[in-house]
XYZ file of C-alpha atoms in Angstrom:
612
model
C 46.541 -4.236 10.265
C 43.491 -6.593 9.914
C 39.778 -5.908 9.363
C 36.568 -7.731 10.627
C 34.362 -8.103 8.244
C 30.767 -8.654 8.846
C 29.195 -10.311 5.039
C 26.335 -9.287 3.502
C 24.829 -12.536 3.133
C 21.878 -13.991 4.947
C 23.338 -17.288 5.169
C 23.659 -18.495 8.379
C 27.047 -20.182 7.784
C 28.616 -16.703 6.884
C 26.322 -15.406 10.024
C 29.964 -14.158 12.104
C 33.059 -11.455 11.565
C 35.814 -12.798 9.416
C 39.129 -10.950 9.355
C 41.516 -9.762 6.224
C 44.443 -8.179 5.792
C 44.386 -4.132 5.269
C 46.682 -4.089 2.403
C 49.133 -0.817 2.729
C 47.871 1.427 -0.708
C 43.780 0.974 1.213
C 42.779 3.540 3.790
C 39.655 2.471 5.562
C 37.827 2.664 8.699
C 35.397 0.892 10.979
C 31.684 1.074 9.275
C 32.538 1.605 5.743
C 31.671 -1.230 2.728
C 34.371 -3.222 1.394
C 34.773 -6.096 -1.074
C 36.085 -9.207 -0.038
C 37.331 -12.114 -1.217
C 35.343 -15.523 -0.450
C 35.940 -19.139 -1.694
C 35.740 -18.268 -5.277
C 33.844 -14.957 -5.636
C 34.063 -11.676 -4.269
C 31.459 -10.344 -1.470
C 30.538 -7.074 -0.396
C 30.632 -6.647 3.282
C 30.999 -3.973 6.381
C 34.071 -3.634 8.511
C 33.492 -3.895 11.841
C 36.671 -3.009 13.754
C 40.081 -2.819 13.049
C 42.591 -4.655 15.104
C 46.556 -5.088 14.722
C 46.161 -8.922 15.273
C 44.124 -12.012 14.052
C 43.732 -15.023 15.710
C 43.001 -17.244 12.257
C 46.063 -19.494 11.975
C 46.775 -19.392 8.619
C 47.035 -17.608 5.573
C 44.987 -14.408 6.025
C 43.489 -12.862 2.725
C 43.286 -9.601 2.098
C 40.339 -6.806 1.280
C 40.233 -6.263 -2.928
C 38.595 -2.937 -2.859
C 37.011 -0.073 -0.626
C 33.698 0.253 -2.165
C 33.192 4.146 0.043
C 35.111 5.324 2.539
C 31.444 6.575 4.091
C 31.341 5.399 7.707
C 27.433 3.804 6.675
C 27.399 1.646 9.241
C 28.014 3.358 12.961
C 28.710 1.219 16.227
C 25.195 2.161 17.228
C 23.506 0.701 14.513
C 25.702 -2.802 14.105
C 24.819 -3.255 17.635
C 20.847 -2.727 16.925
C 21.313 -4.835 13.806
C 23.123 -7.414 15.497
C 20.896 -7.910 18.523
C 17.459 -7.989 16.421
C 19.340 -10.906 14.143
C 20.347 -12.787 17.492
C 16.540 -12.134 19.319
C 14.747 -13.619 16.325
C 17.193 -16.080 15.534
C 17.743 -14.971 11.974
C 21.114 -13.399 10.371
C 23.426 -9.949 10.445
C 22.523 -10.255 6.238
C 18.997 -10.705 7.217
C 18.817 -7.582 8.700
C 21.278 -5.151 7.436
C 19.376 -4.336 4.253
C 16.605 -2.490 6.384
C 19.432 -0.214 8.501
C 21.942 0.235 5.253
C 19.965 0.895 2.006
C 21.306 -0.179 -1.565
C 24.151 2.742 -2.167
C 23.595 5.913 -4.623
C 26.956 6.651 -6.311
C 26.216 10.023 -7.270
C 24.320 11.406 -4.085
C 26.928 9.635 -2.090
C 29.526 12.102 -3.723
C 27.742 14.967 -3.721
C 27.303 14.606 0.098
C 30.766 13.872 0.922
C 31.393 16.976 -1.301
C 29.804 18.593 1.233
C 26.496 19.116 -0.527
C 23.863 19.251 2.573
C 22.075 22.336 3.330
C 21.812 23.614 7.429
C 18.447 23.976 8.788
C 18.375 27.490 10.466
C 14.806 27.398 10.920
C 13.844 27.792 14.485
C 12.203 25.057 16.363
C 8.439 25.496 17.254
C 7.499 25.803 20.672
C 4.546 23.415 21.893
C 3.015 22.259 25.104
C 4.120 18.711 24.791
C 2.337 15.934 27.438
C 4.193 14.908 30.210
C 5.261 11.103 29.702
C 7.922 9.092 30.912
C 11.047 7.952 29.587
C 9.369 4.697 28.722
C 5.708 5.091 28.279
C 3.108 4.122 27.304
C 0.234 6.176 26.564
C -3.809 5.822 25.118
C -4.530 8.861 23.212
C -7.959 10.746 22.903
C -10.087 9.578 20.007
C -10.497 12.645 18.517
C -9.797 13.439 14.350
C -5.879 14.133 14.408
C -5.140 14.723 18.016
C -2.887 11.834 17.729
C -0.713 13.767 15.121
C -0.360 16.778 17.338
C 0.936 14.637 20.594
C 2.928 12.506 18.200
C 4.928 15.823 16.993
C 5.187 17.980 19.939
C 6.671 15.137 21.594
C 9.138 15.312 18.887
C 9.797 18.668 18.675
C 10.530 18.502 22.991
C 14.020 16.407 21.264
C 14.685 19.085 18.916
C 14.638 21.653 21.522
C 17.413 19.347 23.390
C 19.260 19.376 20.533
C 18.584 15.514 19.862
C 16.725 13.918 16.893
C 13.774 12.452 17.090
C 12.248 8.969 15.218
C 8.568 8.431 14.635
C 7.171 4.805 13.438
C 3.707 4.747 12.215
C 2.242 1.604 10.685
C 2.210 2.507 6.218
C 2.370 5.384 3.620
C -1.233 6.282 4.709
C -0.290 7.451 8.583
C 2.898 8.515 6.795
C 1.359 10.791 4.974
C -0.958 12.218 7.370
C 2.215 12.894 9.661
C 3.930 14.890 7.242
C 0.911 17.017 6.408
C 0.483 17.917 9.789
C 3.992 18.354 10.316
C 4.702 21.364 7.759
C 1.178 22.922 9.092
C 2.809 23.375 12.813
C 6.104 24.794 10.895
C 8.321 21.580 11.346
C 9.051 20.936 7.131
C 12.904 21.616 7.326
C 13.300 19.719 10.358
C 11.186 16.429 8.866
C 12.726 13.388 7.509
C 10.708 11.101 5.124
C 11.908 7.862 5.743
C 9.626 6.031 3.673
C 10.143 7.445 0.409
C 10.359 5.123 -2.597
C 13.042 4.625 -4.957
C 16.780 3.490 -4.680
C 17.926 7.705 -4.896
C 15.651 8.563 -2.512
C 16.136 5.997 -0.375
C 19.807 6.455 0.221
C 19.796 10.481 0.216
C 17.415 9.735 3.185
C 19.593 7.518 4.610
C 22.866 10.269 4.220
C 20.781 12.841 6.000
C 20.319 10.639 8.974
C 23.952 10.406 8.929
C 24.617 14.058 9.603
C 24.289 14.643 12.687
C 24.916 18.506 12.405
C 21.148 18.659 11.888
C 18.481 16.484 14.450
C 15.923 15.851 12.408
C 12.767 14.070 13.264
C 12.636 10.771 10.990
C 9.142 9.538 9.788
C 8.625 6.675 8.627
C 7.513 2.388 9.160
C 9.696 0.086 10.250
C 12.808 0.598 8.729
C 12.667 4.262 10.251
C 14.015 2.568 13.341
C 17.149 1.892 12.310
C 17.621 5.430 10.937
C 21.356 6.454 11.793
C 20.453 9.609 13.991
C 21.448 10.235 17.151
C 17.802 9.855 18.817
C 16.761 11.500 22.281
C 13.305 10.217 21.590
C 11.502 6.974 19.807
C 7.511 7.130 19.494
C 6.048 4.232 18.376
C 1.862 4.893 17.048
C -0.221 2.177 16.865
C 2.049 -0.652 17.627
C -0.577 -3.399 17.588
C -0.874 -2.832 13.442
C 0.029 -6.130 11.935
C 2.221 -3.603 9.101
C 4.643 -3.117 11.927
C 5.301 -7.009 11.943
C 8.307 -7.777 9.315
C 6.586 -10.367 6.683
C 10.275 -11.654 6.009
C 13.194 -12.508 8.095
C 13.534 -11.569 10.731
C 9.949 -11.254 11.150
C 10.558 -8.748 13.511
C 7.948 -6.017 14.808
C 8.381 -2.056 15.239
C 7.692 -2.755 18.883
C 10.740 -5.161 19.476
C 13.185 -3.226 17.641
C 12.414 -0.123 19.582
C 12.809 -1.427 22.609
C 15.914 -3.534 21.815
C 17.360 -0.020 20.726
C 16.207 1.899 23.281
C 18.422 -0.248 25.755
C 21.319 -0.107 23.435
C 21.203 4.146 23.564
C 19.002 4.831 26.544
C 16.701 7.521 24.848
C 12.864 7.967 25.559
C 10.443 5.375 24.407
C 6.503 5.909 24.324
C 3.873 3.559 22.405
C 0.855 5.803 21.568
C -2.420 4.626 20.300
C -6.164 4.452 21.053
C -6.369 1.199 21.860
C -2.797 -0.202 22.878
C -1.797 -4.527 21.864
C -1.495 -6.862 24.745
C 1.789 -6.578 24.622
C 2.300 -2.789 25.639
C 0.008 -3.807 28.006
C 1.835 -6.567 29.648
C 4.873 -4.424 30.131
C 2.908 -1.940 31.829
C 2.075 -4.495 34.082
C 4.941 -5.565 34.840
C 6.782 -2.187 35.204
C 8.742 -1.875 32.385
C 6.771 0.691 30.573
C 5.062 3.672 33.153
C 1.306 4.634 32.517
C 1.076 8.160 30.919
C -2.618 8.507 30.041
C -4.838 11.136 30.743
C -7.918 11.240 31.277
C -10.738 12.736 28.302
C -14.002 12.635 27.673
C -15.425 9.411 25.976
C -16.618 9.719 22.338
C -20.388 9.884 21.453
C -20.905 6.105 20.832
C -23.513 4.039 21.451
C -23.823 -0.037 20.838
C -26.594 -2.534 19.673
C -26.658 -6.149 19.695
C -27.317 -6.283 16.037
C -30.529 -8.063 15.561
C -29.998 -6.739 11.979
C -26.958 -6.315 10.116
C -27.761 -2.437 9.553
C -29.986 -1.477 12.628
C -32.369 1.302 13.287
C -29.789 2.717 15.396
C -27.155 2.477 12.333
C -29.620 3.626 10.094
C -30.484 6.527 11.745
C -26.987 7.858 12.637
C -26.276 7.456 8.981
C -29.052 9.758 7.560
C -28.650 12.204 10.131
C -24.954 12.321 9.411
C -25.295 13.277 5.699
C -27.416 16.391 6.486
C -23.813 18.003 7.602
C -20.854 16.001 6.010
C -19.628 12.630 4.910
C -20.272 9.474 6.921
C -18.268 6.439 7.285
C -19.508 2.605 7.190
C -16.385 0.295 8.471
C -17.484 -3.786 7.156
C -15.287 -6.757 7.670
C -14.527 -7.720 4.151
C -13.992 -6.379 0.755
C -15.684 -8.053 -2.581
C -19.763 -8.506 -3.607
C -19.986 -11.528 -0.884
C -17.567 -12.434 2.164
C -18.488 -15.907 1.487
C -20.337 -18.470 -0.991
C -22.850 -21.461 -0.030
C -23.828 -23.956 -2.424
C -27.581 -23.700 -3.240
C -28.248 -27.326 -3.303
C -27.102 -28.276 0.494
C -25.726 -24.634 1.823
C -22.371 -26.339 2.266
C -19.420 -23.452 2.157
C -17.753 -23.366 -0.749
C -14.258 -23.928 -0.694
C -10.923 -24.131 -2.329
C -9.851 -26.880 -4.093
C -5.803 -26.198 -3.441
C -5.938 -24.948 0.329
C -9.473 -25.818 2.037
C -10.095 -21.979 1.965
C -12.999 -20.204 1.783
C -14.629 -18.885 -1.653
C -15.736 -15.350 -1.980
C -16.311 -12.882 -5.019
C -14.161 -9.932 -5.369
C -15.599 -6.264 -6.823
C -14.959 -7.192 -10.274
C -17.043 -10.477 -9.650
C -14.268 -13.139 -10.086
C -14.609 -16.227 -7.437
C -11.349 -16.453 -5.739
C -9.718 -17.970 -2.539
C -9.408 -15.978 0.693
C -6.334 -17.768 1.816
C -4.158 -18.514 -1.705
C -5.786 -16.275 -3.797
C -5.958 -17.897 -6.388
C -9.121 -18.052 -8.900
C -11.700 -20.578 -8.515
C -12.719 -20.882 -12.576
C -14.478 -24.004 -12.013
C -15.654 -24.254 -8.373
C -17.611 -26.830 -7.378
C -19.766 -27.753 -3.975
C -16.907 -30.361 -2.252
C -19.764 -31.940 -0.606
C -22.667 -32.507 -3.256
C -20.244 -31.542 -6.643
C -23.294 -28.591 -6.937
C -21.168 -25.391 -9.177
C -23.901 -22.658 -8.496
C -23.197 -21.199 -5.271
C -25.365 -18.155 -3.143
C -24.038 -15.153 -1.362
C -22.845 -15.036 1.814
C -22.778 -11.774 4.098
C -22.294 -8.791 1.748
C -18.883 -7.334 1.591
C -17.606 -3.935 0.817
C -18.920 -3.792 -2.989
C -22.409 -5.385 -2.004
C -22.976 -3.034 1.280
C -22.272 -0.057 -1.289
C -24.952 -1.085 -3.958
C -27.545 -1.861 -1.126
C -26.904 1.825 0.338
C -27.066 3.266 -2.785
C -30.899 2.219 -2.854
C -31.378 2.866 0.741
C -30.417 6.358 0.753
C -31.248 7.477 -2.536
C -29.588 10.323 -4.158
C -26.279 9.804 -1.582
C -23.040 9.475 -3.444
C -21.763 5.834 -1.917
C -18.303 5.056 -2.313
C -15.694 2.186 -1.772
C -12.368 2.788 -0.886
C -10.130 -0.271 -1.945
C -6.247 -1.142 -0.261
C -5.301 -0.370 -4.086
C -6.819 2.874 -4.384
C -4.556 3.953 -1.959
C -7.098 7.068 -1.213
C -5.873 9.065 2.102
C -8.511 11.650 2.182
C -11.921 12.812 1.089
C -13.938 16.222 0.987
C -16.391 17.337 3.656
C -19.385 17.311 1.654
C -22.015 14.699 2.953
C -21.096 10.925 1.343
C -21.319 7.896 2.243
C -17.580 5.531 2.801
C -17.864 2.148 2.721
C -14.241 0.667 3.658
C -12.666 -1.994 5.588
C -10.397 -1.863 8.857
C -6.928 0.393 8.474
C -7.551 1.959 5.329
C -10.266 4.074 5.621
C -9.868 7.622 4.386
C -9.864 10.987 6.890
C -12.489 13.977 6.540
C -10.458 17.124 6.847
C -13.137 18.068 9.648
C -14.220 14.848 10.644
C -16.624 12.258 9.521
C -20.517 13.410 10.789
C -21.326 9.673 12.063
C -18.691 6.554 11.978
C -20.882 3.277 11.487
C -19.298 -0.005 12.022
C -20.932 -3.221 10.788
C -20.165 -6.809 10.771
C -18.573 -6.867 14.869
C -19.450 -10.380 15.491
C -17.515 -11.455 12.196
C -14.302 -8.830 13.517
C -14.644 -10.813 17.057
C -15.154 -14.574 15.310
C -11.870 -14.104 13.269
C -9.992 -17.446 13.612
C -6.789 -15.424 15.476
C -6.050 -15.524 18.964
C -5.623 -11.883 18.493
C -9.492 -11.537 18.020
C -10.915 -8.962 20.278
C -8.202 -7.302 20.456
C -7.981 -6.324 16.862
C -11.460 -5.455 16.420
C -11.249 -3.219 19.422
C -7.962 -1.184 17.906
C -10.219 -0.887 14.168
C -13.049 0.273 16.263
C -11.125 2.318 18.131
C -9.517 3.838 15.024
C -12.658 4.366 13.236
C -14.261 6.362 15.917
C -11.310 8.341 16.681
C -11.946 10.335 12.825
C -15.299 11.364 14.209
C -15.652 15.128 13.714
C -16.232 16.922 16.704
C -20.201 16.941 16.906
C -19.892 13.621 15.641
C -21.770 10.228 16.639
C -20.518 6.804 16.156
C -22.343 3.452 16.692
C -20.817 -0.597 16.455
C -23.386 -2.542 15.311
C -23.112 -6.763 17.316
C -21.614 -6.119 20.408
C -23.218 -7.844 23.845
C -22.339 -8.221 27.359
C -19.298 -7.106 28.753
C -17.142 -6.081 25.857
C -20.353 -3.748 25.072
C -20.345 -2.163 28.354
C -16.607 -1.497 28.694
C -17.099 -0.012 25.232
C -19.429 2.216 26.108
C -17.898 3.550 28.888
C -14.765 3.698 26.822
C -12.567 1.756 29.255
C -9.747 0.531 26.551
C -6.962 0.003 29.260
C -9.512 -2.120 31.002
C -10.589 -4.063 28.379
C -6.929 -4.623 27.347
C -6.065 -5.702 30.668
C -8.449 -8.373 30.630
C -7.606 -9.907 27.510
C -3.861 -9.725 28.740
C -4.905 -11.701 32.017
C -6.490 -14.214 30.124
C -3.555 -15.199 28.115
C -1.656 -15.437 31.257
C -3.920 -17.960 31.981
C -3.521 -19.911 29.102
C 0.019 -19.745 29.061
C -0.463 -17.900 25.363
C 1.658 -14.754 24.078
C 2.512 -12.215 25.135
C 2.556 -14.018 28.500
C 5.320 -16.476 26.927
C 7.197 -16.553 23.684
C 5.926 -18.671 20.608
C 8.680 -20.119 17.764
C 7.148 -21.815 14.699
C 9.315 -23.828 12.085
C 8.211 -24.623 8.823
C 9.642 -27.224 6.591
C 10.014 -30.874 5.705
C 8.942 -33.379 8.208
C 12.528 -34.763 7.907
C 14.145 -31.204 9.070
C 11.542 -30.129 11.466
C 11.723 -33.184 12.985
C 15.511 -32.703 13.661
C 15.050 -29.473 14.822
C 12.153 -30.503 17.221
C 15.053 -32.972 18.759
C 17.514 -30.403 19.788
C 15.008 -27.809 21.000
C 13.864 -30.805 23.436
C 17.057 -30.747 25.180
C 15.859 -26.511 26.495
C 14.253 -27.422 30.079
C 11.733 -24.082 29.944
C 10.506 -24.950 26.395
C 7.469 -26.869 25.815
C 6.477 -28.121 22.094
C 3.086 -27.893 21.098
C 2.381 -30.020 19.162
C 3.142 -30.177 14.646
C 0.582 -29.198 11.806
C 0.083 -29.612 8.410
C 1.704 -26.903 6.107
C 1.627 -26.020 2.413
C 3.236 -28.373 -0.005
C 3.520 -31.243 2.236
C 5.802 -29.595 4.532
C 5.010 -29.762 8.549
C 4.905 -26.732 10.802
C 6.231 -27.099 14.721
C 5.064 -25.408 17.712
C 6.498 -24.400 20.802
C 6.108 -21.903 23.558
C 9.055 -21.291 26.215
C 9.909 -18.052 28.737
C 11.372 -14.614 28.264
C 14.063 -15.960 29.930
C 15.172 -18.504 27.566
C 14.896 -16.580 24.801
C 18.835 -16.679 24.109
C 18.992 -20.108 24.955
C 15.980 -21.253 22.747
C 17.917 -18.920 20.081
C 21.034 -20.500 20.161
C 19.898 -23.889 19.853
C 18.227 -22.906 16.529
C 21.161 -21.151 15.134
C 22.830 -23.968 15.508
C 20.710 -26.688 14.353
C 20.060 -24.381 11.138
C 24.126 -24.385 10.586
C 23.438 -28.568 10.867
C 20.419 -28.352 8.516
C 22.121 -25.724 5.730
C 24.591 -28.158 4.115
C 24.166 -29.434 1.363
C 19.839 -28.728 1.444
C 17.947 -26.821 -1.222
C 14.304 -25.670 -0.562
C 12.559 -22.549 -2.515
C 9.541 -20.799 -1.840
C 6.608 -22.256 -4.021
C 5.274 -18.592 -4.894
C 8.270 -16.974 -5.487
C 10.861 -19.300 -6.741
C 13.088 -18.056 -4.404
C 15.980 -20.079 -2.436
C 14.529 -20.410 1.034
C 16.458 -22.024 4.677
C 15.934 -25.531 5.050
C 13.586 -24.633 8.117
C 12.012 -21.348 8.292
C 11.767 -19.761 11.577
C 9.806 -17.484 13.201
C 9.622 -16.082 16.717
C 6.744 -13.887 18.247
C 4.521 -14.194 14.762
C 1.351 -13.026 15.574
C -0.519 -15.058 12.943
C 0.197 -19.013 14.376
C -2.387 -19.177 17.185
């Protein structure tokens, strides 16, 4: 009997099934880990499938040792691993380490032991909203209601006898799910998928494996590839940039739902306030149905923002400490968001990168785009070092409240704080987009300042953005609550008014239709020396439906390429790049200049919201 053997290697020479010999003392079967033998080391790798012939001609070796005769990896998953590996061009070793966690000897034995513990809990019984098997769906913006649809959708699959997974974008919506999950009775049937640790980890991992038990599995990304058998995927918030991958594959939450929802045929729904331009294009083209309802629209009102911190703003804010906390949402974190030399108001910037200078909260000049400290910044057009304040960031807008509204306690919630919630006394919350805390009943007024910086950010992906942190913001208003979004004009001001999110993301979807720019078509970018990139750039020529943009400085002297080409030719587009980064492997040694780490002669990225 022989074995194919899918390595755990992210090299894209190894990137295939090799078969060995079963040798007659090893009992094994199809998903379980297995050390083989390769050139002159050992690897650990997965058996795919078993088969009673081999078509190497040859001398065949055969497997050295059976590291678990756990099935780990089921058809199901090899299929979801292997088509998110092909899709972004990337490797089976690329991707297997977010479906098959690092193993736990000793909780691996006590679960085959037979260790688990049955959930005889009955499942809760709620009025869950009526949305199609693929859906997508804008949810009211009211403090937690989200949760509550998020959850009752989930427990409709554990009613059916199915599990159910739910991706949110980090630990913070994490959290929040889980709370509200063991108030509506649902702790024994929850699975934390985002727990820390190499233990925890894998005993999360084993309980998605028994299938005796649905379960509904929270977590981020990685929750996708949980091993349960799913009736139901909800994705919240999709548009988050922490549901893109920052390392190969670079793939987002959204793509490998959808890539596994084909693969098993279970539901589907994206929820969220304000939906990305990409839900939104496949509602338009009817992949995904339209399951919103209709609600009232929040109390918000908008001003063009003469000043940075209007009457309007100024008022709501006062008003909303005489019964709880209020929230103030700014663009940046630090004293300033940017420094100007005070000889010839020239921007100060960063003598490595070009970036801009600001000053984080413990007053230290530092780069926006390399981080790295500027010790002895100078002006880079006049050679000037003292440098004014730009628009006030987090840490500034907190000391000039404290003297506005004297005898307020004025906070700053920082990334590292990692603060989920607050107390309902009256306060003042000064935070930036995504990580602002939640009121237990609501915040009294939501403020948001700096909207003309959130719409000038230097992303295609602009308005949109701003309009999902806005959107977010005013959905923790309590429910007597009033918001107001200081530097908003024209159109975008009316639609927000009138809270028309699907119309506002419609237009911003028929505009990059227009321009030919994602989601409308597909983007690649590769990154590396102008030798390689160059190479590659001559075999991606030869694809008919791609068009290259155009190349563009990189760090460290290296190039970056450009091109755009159809949905259509994705696997086309994706084979040629396999292939030329087989070509490009041999013999070619590149590491990443922050970490030190070995790195592909080209790196590649497909859909990466962060290029144009």
């Amino acid at each position: 009997m022989f074995a194919r053997v899918a390595i755990e290697s992210p090299l894209p020479q190894l990137d295939r099934l090799f078969d060995y010999e079963i040798p007659g003392a090893i009992e094994l079967s199809a998903g379980c880990r297995v050390v083989v033998p390769f050139g002159n080391s050992a690897k650990t790798g997965f058996v795919i499938e078993l088969a009673e012939t081999t078509d190497w001609v040859g001398k065949v070796a055969q497997i050295t040792e059976v590291v678990s005769p756990l099935r780990v990896l089921t058809p199901d998953t090899y299929a979801l691993v292997r088509a998110v590996a092909d899709r972004q061009a990337s490797s089976f070793g690329d991707v297997i380490g977010s479906a098959v966690p690092v193993r736990a000897v000793r909780s691996e034995k006590a679960w085959l032991a037979g260790e688990r513990i049955a959930i005889t809990t009955p499942v809760p019984e709620f009025n869950a909203p009526e949305v199609a098997k693929l859906a997508a769906r804008i949810v009211e913006p009211r403090n937690g209601i989200w949760l509550d649809e998020l959850l009752t959708l989930a427990t409709k699959q554990l009613s059916a006898g199915k599990s159910a997974i739910i991706s949110v974008p980090d630990f913070r919506d994490v959290e929040r799910v889980v709370s509200r999950a063991s108030e509506l009775g649902l702790s024994d049937w929850v699975l934390d998928y985002s727990v820390e640790g190499r233990t925890q980890s894998y005993e999360a991992f084993l309980a998605a494996l028994d299938h005796e038990n649905p379960r509904v599995v929270i977590g981020s990304r990685n929750a996708l590839y949980a091993p349960v058998d799913a009736g139901g995927i909800f994705i919240w918030d999709d548009g988050d940039q922490s549901h893109q991958d920052q390392q190969s594959p670079y793939a987002s939450s959204r793509e490998i739902a959808l890539i596994r929802q084909r693969i098993t045929g279970c539901q589907l729904a994206f929820l969220s306030h304000s939906r990305s331009v990409e839900v939104q294009r496949l509602v338009e083209i009817g992949y995904l149905t339209e399951s919103s309802s209709d609600f009232a629209k929040p109390n918000l009102s908008i001003s063009d923002g003469d000043f940075r911190v209007d009457s309007a703003a100024w008022l709501a804010i006062r008003e909303g400490l005489k019964t709880g906390p209020v929230l103030v949402q700014v663009s940046s974190v630090g004293v300033a968001k940017s420094l100007y030399c005070k000889q010839c108001s020239t921007r100060a910037k960063c003598n490595n990168c070009n970036g801009p200078l600001w000053i984080n909260n413990r007053g230290e000049i530092k780069c926006r785009w390399c981080n790295a400290f500027a010790l002895a910044a100078l002006c880079l057009n006049c050679s000037h070092t003292e440098f004014r304040y730009g628009k006030p960031g987090a840490t500034r807008t907190v000391a000039e409240f404290g003297r506005s509204f004297p005898g307020a306690k004025v906070t700053e919630i920082t990334a590292d704080q990692q603060k989920v919630s607050i107390s309902d006394k009256p306060q003042i919350v000064v935070a930036t987009p995504g990580i602002e805390p939640v009121a237990k009943s609501g915040y009294a007024a939501v403020v948001i300042l700096d909207a003309q910086d959130a719409l000038a950010r230097d992303t295609l992906k602009a308005t949109e953005d701003a309009v999902r942190f806005w959107a977010n913001a005013v959905s923790l208003l309590a429910a007597q609550g009033r918001a107001v979004i200081v530097g908003v004009v024209g159109e975008l001001a009316s639609k927000l008014g009138l809270w028309q999110i699907r119309e506002l993301v419609s237009d911003e979807y028929a505009e990059r239709v227009g321009l030919s720019f994602p989601p409308a078509v597909r983007v690649l970018s590769a990154t590396g020396s102008i030798e390689n990139v160059r190479a590659l750039r001559s075999e991606l020529e030869g694809v008919k439906s791609l068009q290259i943009l155009g190349e563009s400085p990189a760090d460290n002297g290296e190039v970056r390429l450009l091109a755009r080409f159809s949905y259509g030719a994705g696997a086309e587009v994706t084979g040629v790049v396999k292939t030329a980064q087989l070509k490009l492997a041999s013999g070619q040694k590149r590491y990443n200049a922050k970490s030190g780490r070995p790195q592909r002669p080209v790196t590649i990225k497909l859909d990466d919201p962060q290029v144009l």
